[in-house]
CSV table of C-alpha atoms in Angstrom, one decimal:
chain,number,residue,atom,x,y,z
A,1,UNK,CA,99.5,99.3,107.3
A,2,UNK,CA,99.3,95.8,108.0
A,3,UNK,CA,102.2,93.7,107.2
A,4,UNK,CA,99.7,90.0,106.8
A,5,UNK,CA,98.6,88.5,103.9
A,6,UNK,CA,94.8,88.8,102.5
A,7,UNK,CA,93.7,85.5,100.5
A,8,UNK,CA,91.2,85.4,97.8
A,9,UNK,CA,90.2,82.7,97.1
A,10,UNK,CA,87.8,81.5,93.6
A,11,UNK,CA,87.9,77.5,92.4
A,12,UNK,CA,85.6,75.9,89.6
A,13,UNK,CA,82.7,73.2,91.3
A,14,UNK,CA,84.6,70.3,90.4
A,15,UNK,CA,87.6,71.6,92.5
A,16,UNK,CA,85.8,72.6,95.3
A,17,UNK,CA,84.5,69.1,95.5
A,18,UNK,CA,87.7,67.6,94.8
A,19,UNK,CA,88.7,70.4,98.4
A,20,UNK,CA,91.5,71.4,96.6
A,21,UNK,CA,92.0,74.4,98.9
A,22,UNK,CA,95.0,76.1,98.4
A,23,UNK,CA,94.7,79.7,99.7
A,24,UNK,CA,93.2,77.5,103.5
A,25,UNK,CA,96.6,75.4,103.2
A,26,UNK,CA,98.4,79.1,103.2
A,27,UNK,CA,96.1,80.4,105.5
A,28,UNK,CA,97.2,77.3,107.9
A,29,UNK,CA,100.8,77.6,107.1
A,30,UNK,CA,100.7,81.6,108.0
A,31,UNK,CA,98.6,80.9,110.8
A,32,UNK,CA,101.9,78.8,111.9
A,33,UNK,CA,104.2,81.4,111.1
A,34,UNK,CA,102.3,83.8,112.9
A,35,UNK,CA,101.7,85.9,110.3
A,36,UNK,CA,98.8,87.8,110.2
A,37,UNK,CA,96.2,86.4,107.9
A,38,UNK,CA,92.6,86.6,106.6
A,39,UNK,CA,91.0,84.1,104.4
A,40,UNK,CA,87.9,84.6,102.7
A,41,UNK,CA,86.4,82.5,99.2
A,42,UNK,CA,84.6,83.6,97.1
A,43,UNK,CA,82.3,82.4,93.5
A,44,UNK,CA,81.4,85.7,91.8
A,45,UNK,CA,83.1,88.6,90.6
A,46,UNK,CA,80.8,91.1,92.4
A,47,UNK,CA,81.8,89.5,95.3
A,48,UNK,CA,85.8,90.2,94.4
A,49,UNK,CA,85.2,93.7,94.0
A,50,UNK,CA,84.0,93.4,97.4
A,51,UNK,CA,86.5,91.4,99.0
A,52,UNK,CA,89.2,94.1,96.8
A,53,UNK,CA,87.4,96.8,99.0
A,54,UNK,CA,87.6,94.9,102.4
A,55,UNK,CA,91.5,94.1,101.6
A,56,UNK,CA,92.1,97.9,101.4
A,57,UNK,CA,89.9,98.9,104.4
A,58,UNK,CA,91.7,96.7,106.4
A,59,UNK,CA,95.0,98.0,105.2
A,60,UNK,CA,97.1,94.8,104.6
A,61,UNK,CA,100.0,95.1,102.5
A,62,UNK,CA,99.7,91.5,100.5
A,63,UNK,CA,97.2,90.5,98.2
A,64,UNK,CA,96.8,86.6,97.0
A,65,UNK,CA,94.7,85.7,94.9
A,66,UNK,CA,94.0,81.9,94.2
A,67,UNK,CA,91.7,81.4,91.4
A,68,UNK,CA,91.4,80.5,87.8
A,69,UNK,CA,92.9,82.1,84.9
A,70,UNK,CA,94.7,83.0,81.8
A,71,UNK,CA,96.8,85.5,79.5
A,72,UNK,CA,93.7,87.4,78.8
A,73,UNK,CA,92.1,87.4,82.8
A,74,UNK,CA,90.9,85.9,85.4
A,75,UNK,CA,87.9,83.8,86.4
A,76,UNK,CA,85.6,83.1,89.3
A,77,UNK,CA,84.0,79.9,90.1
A,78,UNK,CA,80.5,81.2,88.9
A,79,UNK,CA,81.8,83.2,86.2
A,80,UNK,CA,83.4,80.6,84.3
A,81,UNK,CA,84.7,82.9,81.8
A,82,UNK,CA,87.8,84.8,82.6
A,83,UNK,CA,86.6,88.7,83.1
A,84,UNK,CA,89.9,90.7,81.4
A,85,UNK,CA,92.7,92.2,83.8
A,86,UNK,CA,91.4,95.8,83.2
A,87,UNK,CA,87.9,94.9,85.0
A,88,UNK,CA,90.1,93.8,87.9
A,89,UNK,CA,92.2,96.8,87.6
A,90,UNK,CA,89.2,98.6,88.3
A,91,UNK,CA,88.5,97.2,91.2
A,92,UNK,CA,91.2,98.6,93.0
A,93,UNK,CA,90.7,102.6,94.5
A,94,UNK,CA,94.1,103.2,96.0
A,95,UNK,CA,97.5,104.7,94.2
A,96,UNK,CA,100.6,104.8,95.3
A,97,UNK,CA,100.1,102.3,98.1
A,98,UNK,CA,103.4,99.8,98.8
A,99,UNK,CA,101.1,97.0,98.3
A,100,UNK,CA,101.9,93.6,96.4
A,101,UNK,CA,99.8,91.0,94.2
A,102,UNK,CA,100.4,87.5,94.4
A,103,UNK,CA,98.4,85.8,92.0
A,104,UNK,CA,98.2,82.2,91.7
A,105,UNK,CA,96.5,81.5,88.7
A,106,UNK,CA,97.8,79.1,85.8
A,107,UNK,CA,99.5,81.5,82.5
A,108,UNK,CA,98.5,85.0,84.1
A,109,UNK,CA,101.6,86.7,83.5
A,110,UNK,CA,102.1,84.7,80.2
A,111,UNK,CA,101.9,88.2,78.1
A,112,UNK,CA,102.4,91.6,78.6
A,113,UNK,CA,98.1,92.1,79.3
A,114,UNK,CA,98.5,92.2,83.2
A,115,UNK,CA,101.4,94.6,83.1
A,116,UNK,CA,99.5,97.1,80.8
A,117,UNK,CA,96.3,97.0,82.5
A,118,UNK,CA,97.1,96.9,86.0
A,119,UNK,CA,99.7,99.7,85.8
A,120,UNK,CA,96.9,102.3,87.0
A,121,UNK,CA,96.6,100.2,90.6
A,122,UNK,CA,100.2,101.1,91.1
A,123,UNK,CA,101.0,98.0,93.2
A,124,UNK,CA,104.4,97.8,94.2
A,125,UNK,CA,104.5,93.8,92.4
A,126,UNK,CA,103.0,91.5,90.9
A,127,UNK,CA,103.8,88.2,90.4
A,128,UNK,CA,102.5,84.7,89.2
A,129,UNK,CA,103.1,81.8,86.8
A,130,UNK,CA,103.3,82.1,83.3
A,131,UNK,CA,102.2,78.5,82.6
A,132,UNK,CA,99.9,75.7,83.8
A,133,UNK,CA,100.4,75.1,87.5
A,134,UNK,CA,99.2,71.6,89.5
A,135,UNK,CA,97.1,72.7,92.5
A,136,UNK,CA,99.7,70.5,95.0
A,137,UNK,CA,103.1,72.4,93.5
A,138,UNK,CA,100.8,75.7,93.9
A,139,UNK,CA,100.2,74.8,97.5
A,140,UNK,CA,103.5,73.7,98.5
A,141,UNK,CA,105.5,76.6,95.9
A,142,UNK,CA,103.7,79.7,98.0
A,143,UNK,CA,103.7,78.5,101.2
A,144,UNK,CA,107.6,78.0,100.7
A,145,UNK,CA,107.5,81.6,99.6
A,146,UNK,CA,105.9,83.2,102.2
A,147,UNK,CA,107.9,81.3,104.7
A,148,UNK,CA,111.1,82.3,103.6
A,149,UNK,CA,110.2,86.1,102.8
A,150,UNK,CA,108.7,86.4,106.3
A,151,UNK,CA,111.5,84.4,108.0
A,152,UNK,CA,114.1,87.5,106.6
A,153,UNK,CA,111.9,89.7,107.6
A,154,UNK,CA,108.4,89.5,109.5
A,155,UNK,CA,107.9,93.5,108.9
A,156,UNK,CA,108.4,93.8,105.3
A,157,UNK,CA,109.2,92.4,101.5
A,158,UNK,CA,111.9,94.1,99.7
A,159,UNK,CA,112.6,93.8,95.8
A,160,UNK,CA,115.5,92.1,95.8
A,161,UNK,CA,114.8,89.7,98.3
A,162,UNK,CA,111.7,88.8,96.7
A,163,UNK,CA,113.9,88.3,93.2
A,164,UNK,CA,116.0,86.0,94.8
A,165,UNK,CA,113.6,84.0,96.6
A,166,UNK,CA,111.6,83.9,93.5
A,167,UNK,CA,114.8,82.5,91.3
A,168,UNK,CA,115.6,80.0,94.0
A,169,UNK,CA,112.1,78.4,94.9
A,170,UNK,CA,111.0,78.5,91.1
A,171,UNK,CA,114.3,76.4,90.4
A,172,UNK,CA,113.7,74.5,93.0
A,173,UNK,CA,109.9,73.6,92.4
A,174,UNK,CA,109.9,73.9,88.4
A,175,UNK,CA,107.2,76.7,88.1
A,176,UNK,CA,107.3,79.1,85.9
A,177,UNK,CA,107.3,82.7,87.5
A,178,UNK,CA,107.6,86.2,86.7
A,179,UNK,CA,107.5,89.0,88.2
A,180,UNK,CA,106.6,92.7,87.5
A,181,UNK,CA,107.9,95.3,89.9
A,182,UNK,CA,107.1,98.9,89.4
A,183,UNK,CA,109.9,101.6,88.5
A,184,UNK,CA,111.1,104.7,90.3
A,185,UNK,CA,108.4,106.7,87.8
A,186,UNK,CA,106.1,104.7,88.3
A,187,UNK,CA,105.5,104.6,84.5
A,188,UNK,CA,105.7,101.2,83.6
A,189,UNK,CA,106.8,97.6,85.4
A,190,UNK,CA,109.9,96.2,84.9
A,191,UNK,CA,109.2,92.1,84.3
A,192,UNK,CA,111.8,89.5,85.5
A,193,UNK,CA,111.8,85.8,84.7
A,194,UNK,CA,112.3,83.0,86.9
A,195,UNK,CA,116.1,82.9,86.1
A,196,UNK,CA,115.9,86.6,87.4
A,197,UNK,CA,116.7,87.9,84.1
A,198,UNK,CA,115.3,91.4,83.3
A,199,UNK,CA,113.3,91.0,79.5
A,200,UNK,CA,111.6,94.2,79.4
A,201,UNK,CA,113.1,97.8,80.6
């Protein structure tokens, strides 16, 4: 298994015209790091299911996903509309994989939707703002992350130093995270706040 990051990436016209990349300022910033990285964007959710595929054929353990979206789903920049999370839970073929979602995507992990409907993917984490999120505090929020998860450790993530890194940087930035990180039964996510305060058992 690969230990790089896969980006997705999906942003409305006006943003693409407006070149407010984010997943190519982490794909630079990884590049740097020398972490292993592949980039692709994308306008269509056909073409996610695809990409979903290609990210598990080519093994890598970290999924980031830069698009639009809400409590309810997420959306693609020619499906306007956010699709809801169990038509991107069935995307995914693999259970039981040590694989991690990073989804940055304004409000997705607002409710509980994303941690009921993903639960049959059986990624490792997920994690991802739970309000509005500026494209520039996006960019410069997860390419602090990455940095300082990889500089622990270029092999792996573990739980609790994602937690902490998660409390620090979302103090430190003002965005709103949380985080869902599957139990020892795999029955159900646990979800910590930003503060790192388990809410749900």
């Amino acid at each position: 298994m690969k230990t790089g990051v896969f980006i997705i990436e999906s942003l409305d016209l006006e943003n693409e015209e407006q070149g407010l990349f984010e997943g190519r300022v982490l794909r630079e910033i990884l590049n740097m790091l020398g972490v292993e990285t592949a980039y692709v964007y994308i306008r269509t959710k056909k073409e996610l299911k695809i990409m979903i595929k290609r990210f598990e054929k080519l093994n890598y353990k970290y999924l980031h996903l830069s698009c639009h979206g809400n409590q309810e789903g997420i959306a693609m920049t020619l499906d306007k509309y956010a699709f809801p999370f169990s038509e991107f839970s069935d995307m995914f073929d693999y259970y039981g994989d040590s694989k991690r979602l990073f989804l940055s995507s304004c409000s997705v992990m607002k409710e509980d939707n994303i941690s009921k409907e993903l639960l049959d993917t059986r990624l490792l984490s997920i994690a991802g703002p739970t309000t509005e999120i500026d494209f520039s505090d996006a960019a410069i929020f997860w390419a602090s992350f990455y940095h300082q998860m990889f500089r622990e450790n270029d092999s792996m993530m573990d739980n609790k130093h994602l937690k902490e890194t998660l409390d620090k940087l979302s103090k430190t930035f003002d965005v709103d995270i949380s985080l869902l990180i599957l139990n020892s039964s795999k029955e159900k996510y646990n979800r910590y706040n930003y503060k790192n305060q388990l809410v749900e058992s």
